[in-house]
Short mmCIF file of N, CA and C in Angstrom, two decimals:
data_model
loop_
_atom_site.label_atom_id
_atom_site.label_comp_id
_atom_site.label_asym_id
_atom_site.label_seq_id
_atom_site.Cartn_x
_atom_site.Cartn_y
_atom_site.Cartn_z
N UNK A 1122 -27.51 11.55 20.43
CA UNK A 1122 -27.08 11.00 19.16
C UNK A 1122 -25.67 11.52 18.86
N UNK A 1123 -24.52 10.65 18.26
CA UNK A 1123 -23.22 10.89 18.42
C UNK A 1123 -23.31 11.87 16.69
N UNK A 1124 -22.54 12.77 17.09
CA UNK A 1124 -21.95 13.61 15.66
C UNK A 1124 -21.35 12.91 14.93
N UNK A 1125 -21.16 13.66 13.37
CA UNK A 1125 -20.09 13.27 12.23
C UNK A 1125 -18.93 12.91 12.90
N UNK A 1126 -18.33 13.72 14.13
CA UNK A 1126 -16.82 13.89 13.95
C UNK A 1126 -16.91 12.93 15.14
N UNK A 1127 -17.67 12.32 16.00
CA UNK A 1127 -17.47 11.60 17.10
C UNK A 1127 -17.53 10.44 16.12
N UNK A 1128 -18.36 9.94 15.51
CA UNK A 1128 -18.25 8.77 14.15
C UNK A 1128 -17.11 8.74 13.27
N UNK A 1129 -16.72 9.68 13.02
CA UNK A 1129 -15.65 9.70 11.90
C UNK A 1129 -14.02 8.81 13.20
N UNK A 1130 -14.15 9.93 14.19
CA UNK A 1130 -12.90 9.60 15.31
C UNK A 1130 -13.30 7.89 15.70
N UNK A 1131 -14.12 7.56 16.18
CA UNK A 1131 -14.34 6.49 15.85
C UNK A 1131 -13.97 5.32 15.46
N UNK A 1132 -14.30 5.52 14.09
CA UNK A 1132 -13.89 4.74 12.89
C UNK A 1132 -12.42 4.89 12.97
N UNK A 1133 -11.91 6.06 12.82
CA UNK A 1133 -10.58 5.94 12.19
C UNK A 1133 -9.29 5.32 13.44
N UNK A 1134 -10.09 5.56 14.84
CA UNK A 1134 -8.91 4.93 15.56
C UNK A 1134 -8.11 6.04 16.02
N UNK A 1135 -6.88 5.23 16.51
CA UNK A 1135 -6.23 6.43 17.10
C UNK A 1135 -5.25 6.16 17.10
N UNK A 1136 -4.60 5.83 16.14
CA UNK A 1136 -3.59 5.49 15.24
C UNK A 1136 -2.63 6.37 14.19
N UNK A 1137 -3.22 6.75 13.47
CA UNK A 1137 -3.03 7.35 12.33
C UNK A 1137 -3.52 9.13 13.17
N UNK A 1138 -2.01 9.78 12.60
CA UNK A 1138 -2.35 11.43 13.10
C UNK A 1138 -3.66 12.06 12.21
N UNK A 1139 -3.63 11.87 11.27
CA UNK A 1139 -4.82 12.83 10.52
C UNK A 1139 -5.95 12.35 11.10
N UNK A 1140 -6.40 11.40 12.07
CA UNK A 1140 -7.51 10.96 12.73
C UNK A 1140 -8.05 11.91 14.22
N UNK A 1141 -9.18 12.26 13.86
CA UNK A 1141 -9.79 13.34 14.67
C UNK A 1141 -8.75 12.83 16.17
N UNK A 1142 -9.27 11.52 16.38
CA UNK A 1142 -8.57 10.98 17.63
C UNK A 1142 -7.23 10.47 17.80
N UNK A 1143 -6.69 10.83 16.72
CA UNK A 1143 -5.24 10.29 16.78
C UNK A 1143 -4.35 11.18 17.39
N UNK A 1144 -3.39 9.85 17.99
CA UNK A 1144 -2.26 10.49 18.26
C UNK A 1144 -0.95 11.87 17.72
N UNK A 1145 -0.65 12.79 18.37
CA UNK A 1145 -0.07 13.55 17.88
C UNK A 1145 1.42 13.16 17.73
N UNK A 1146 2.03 13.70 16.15
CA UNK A 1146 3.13 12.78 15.99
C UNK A 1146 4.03 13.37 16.94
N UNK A 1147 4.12 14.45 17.10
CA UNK A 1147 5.31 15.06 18.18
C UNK A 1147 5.50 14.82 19.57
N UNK A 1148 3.81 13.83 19.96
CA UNK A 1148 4.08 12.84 21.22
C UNK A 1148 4.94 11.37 21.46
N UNK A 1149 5.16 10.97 20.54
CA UNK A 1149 6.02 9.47 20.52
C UNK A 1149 7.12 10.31 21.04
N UNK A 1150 7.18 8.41 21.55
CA UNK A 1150 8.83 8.23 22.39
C UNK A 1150 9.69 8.25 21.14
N UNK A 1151 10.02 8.01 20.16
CA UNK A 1151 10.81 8.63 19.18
C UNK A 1151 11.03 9.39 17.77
N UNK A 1152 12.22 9.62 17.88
CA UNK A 1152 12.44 11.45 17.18
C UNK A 1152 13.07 10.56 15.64
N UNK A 1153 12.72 11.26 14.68
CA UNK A 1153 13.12 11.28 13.33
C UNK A 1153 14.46 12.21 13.13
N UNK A 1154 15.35 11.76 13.13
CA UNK A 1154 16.65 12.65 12.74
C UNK A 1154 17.29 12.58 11.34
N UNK A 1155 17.47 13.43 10.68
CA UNK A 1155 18.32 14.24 9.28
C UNK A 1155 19.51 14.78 9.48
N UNK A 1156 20.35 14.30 9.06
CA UNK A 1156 21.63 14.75 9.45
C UNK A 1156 22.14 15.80 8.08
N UNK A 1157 22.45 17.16 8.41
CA UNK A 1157 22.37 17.82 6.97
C UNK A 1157 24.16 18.54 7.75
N UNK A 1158 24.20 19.26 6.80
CA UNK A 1158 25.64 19.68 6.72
C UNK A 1158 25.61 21.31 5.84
N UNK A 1159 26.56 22.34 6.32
CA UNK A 1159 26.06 23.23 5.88
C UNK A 1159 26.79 23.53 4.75
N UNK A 1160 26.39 24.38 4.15
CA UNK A 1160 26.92 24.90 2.45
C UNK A 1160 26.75 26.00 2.27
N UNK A 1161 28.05 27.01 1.30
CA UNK A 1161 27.83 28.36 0.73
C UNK A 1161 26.63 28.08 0.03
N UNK A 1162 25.58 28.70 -0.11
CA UNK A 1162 24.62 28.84 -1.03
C UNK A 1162 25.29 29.38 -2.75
N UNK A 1163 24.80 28.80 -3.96
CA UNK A 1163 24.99 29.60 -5.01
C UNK A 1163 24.61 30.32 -5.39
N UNK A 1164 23.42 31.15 -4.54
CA UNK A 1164 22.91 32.51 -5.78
C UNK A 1164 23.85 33.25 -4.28
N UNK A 1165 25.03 34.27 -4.51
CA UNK A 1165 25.60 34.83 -3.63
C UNK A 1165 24.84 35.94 -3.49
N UNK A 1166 23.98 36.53 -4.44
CA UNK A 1166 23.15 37.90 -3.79
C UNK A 1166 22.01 38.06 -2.95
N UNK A 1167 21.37 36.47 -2.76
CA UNK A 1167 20.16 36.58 -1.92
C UNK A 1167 20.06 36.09 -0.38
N UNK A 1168 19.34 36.35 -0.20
CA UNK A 1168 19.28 35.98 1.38
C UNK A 1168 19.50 34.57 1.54
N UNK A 1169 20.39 33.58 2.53
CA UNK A 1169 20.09 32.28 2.33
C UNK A 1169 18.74 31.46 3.30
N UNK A 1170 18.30 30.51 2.35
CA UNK A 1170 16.65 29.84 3.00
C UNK A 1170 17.16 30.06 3.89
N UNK A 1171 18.06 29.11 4.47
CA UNK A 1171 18.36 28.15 6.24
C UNK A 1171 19.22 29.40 6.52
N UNK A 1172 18.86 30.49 7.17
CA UNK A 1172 20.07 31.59 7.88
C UNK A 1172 20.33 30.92 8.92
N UNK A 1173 21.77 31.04 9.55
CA UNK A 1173 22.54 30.83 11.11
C UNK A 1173 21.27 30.95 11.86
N UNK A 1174 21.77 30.87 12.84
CA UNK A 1174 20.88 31.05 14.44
C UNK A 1174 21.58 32.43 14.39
N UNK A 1175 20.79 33.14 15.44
CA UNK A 1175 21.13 34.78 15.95
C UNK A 1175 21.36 34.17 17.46
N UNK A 1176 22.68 35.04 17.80
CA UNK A 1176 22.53 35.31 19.19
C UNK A 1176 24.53 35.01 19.81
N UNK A 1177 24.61 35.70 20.76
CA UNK A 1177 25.67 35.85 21.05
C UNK A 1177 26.63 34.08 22.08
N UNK A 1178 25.42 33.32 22.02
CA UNK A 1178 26.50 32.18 22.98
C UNK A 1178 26.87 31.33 21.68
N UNK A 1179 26.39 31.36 20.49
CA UNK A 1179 26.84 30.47 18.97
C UNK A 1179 27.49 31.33 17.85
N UNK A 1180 28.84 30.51 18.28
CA UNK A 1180 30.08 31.78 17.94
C UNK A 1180 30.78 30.22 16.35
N UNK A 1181 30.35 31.24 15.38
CA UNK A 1181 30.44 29.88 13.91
C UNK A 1181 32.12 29.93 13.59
N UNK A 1182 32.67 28.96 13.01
CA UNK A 1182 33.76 28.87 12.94
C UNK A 1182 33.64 28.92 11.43
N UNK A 1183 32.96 29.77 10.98
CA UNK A 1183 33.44 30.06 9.05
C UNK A 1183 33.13 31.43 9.03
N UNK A 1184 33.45 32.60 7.75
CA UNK A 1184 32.59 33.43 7.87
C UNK A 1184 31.04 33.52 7.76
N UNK A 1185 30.35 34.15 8.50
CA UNK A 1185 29.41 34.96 8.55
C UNK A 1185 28.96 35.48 7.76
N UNK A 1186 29.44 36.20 7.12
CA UNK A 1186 28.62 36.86 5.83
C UNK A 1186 28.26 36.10 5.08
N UNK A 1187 28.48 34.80 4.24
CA UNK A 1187 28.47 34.46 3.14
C UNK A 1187 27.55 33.79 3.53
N UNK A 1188 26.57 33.79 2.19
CA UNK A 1188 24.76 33.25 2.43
C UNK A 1188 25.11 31.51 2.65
N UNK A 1189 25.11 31.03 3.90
CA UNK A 1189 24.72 29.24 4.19
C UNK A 1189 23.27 28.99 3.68
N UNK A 1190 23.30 28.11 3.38
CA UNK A 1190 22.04 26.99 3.60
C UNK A 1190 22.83 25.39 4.15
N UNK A 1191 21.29 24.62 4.04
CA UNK A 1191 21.85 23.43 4.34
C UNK A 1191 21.63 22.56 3.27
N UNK A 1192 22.56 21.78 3.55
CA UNK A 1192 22.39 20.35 2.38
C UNK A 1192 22.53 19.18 2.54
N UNK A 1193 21.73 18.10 1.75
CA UNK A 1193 22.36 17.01 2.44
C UNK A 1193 23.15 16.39 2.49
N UNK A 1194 23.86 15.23 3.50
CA UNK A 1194 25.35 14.43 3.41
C UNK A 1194 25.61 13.96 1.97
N UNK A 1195 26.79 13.88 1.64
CA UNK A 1195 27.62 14.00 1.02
C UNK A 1195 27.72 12.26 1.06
N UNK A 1196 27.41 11.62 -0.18
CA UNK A 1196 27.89 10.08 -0.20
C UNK A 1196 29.02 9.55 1.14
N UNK A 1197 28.89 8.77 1.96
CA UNK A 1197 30.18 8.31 2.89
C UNK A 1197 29.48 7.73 3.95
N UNK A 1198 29.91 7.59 5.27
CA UNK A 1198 29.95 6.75 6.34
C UNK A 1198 29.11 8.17 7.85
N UNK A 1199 27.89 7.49 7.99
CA UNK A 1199 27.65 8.22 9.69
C UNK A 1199 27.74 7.31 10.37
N UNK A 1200 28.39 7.79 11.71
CA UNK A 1200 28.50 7.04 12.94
C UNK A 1200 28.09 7.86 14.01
N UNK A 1201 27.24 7.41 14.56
CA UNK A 1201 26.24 7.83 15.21
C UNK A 1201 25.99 6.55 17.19
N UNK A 1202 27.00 7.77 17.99
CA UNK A 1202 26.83 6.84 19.68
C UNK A 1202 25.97 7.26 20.00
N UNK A 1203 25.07 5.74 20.24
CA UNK A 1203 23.98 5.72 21.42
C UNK A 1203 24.33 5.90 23.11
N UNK A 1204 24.24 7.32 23.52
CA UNK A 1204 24.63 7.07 24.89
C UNK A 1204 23.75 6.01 26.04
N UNK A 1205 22.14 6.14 25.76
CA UNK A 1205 21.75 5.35 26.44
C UNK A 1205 21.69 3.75 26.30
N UNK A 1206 22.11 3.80 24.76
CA UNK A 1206 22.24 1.97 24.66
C UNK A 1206 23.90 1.65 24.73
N UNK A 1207 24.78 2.29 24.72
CA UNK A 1207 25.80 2.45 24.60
C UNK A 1207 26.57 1.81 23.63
N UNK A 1208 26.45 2.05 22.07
CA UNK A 1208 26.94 1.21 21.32
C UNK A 1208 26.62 2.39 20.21
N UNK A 1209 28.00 1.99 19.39
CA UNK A 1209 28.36 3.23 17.92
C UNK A 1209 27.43 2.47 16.92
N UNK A 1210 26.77 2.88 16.10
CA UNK A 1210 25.70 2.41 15.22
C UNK A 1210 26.51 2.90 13.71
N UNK A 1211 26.79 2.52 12.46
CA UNK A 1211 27.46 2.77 10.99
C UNK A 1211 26.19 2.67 10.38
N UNK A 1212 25.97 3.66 9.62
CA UNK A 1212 25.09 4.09 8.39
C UNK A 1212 25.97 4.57 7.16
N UNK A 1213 25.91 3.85 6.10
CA UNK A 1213 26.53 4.04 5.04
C UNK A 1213 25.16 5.07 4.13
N UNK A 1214 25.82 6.36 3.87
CA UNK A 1214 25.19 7.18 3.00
C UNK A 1214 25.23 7.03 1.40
N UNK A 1215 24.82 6.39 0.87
CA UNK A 1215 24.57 6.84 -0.86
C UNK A 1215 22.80 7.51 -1.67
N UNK A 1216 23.24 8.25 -2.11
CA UNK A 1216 21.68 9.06 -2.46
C UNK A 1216 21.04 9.67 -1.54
N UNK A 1217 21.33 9.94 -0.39
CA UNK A 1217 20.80 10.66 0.65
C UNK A 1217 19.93 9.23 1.77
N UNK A 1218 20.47 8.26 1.38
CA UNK A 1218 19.89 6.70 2.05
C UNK A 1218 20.70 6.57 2.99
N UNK A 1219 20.16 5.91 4.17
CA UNK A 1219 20.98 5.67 4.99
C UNK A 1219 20.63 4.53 5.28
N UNK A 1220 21.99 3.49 5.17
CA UNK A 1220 21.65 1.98 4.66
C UNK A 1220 22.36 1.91 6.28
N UNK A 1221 21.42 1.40 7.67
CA UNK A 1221 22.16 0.64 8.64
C UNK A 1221 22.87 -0.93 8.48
N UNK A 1222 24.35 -0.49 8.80
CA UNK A 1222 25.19 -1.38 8.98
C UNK A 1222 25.00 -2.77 10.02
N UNK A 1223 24.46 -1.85 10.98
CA UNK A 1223 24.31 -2.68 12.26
C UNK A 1223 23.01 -3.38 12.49
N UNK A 1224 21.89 -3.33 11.58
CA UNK A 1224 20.70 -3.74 11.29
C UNK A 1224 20.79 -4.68 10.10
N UNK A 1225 21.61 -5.53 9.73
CA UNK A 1225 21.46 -6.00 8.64
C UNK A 1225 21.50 -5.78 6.82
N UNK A 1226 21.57 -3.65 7.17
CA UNK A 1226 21.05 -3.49 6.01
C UNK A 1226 20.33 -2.66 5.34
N UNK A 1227 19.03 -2.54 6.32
CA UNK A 1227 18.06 -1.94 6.49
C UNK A 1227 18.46 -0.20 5.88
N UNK A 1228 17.44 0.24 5.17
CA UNK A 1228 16.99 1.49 4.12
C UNK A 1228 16.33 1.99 5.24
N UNK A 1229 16.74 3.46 5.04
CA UNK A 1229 15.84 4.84 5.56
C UNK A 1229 16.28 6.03 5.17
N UNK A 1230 15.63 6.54 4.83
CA UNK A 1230 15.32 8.26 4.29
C UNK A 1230 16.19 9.23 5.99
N UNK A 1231 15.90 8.79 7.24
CA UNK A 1231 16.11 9.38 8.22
C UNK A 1231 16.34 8.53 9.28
N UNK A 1232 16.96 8.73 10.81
CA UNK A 1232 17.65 7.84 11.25
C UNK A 1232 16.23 8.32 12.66
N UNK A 1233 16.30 7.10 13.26
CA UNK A 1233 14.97 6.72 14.48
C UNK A 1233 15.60 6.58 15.67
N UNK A 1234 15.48 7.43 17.09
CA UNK A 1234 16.21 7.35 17.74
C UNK A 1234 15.15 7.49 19.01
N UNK A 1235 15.32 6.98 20.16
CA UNK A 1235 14.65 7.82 21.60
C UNK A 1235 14.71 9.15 21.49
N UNK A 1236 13.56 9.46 21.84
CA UNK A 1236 13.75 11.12 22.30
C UNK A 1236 14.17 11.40 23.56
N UNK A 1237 14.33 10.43 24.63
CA UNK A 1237 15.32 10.56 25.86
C UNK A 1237 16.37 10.47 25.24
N UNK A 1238 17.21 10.05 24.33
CA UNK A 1238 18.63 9.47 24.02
C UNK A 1238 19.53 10.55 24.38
N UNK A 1239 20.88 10.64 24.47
CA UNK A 1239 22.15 11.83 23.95
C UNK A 1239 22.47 10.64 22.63
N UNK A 1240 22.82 11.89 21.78
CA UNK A 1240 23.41 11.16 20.46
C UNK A 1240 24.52 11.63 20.58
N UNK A 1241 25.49 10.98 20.21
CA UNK A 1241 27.04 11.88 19.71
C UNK A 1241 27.07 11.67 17.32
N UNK A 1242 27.10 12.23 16.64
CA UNK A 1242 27.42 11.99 15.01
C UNK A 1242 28.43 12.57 15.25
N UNK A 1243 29.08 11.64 13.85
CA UNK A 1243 30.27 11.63 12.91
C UNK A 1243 30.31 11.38 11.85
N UNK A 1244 30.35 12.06 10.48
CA UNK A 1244 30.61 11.97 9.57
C UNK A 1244 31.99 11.81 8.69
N UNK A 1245 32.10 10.53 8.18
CA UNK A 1245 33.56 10.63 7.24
C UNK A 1245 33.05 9.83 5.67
N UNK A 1246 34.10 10.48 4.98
CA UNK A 1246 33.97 10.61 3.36
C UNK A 1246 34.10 8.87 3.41
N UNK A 1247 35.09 7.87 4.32
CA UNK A 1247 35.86 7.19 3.80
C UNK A 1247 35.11 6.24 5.56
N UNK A 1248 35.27 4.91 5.20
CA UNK A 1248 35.06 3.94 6.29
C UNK A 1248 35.92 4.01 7.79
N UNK A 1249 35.53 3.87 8.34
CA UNK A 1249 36.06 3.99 9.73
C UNK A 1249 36.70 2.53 9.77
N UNK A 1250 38.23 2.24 10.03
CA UNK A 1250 38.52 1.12 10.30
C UNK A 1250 38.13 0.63 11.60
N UNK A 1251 38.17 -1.35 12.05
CA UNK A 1251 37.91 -1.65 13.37
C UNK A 1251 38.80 -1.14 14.37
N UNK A 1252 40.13 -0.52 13.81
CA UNK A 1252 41.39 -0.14 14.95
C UNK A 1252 40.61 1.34 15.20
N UNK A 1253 39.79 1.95 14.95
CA UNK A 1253 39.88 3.26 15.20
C UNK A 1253 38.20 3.14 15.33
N UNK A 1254 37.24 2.45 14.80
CA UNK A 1254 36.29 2.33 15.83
C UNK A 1254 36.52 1.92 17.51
N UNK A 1255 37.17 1.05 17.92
CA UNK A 1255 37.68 1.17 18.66
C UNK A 1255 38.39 1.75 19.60
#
């Protein structure tokens, strides 16, 4: 006679991660990416959440001492090369949205990529003209 949890897995498929039998999300072929940017923290006396990485081959080009965290982009333009599809993709940032250019349009909280891919990002305050996409 089959158990609760062989019935429950079951039912729910294997679809959906919270399902006894579901897929684990960190197995898909693709990765959820956040593009954040770093910042002095404002309380200057406490430790910051997001500390640097430790270790001697990541050598930071600001000071060190002063407590970072991270934050997110700053209203403006990501451009973001697909090495394996080979084509620059424009995401216009407002509210922390990233409205694809090259999709029609299309709204997302975070940008969807292969997890085989190389990405190259770029961030600018101001539009990238066609002479200099180019």
């Amino acid at each position: 006679m089959p158990s609760d949890a062989y019935n429950s897995a079951e039912i729910a498929g294997t679809k959906s991660p919270s399902s006894p039998a579901g897929t684990c999300p960190l197995q898909t072929k693709e990765v959820g990416i956040i593009p954040v940017r770093y910042a002095i923290d404002a309380t200057m006396g406490t430790k910051a959440l997001f500390p640097l990485p430790e270790g001697d081959d990541w050598q930071p080009t600001f000071n060190i001492n002063l407590p970072y965290t991270l934050r997110q982009l700053r209203d403006g333009w990501l451009y973001v090369y697909s090495k394996k599809q080979k084509v620059l993709h424009t995401y216009q940032i407002e509210n922390a949205v990233f409205t694809a250019q090259h999709e029609g349009g299309t709204c997302a909280a975070c940008l969807t990529y292969d997890s085989d891919d190389t990405l190259w990002l770029s961030y600018s305050h101001q539009r990238w003209t066609p002479r200099l996409i180019e």
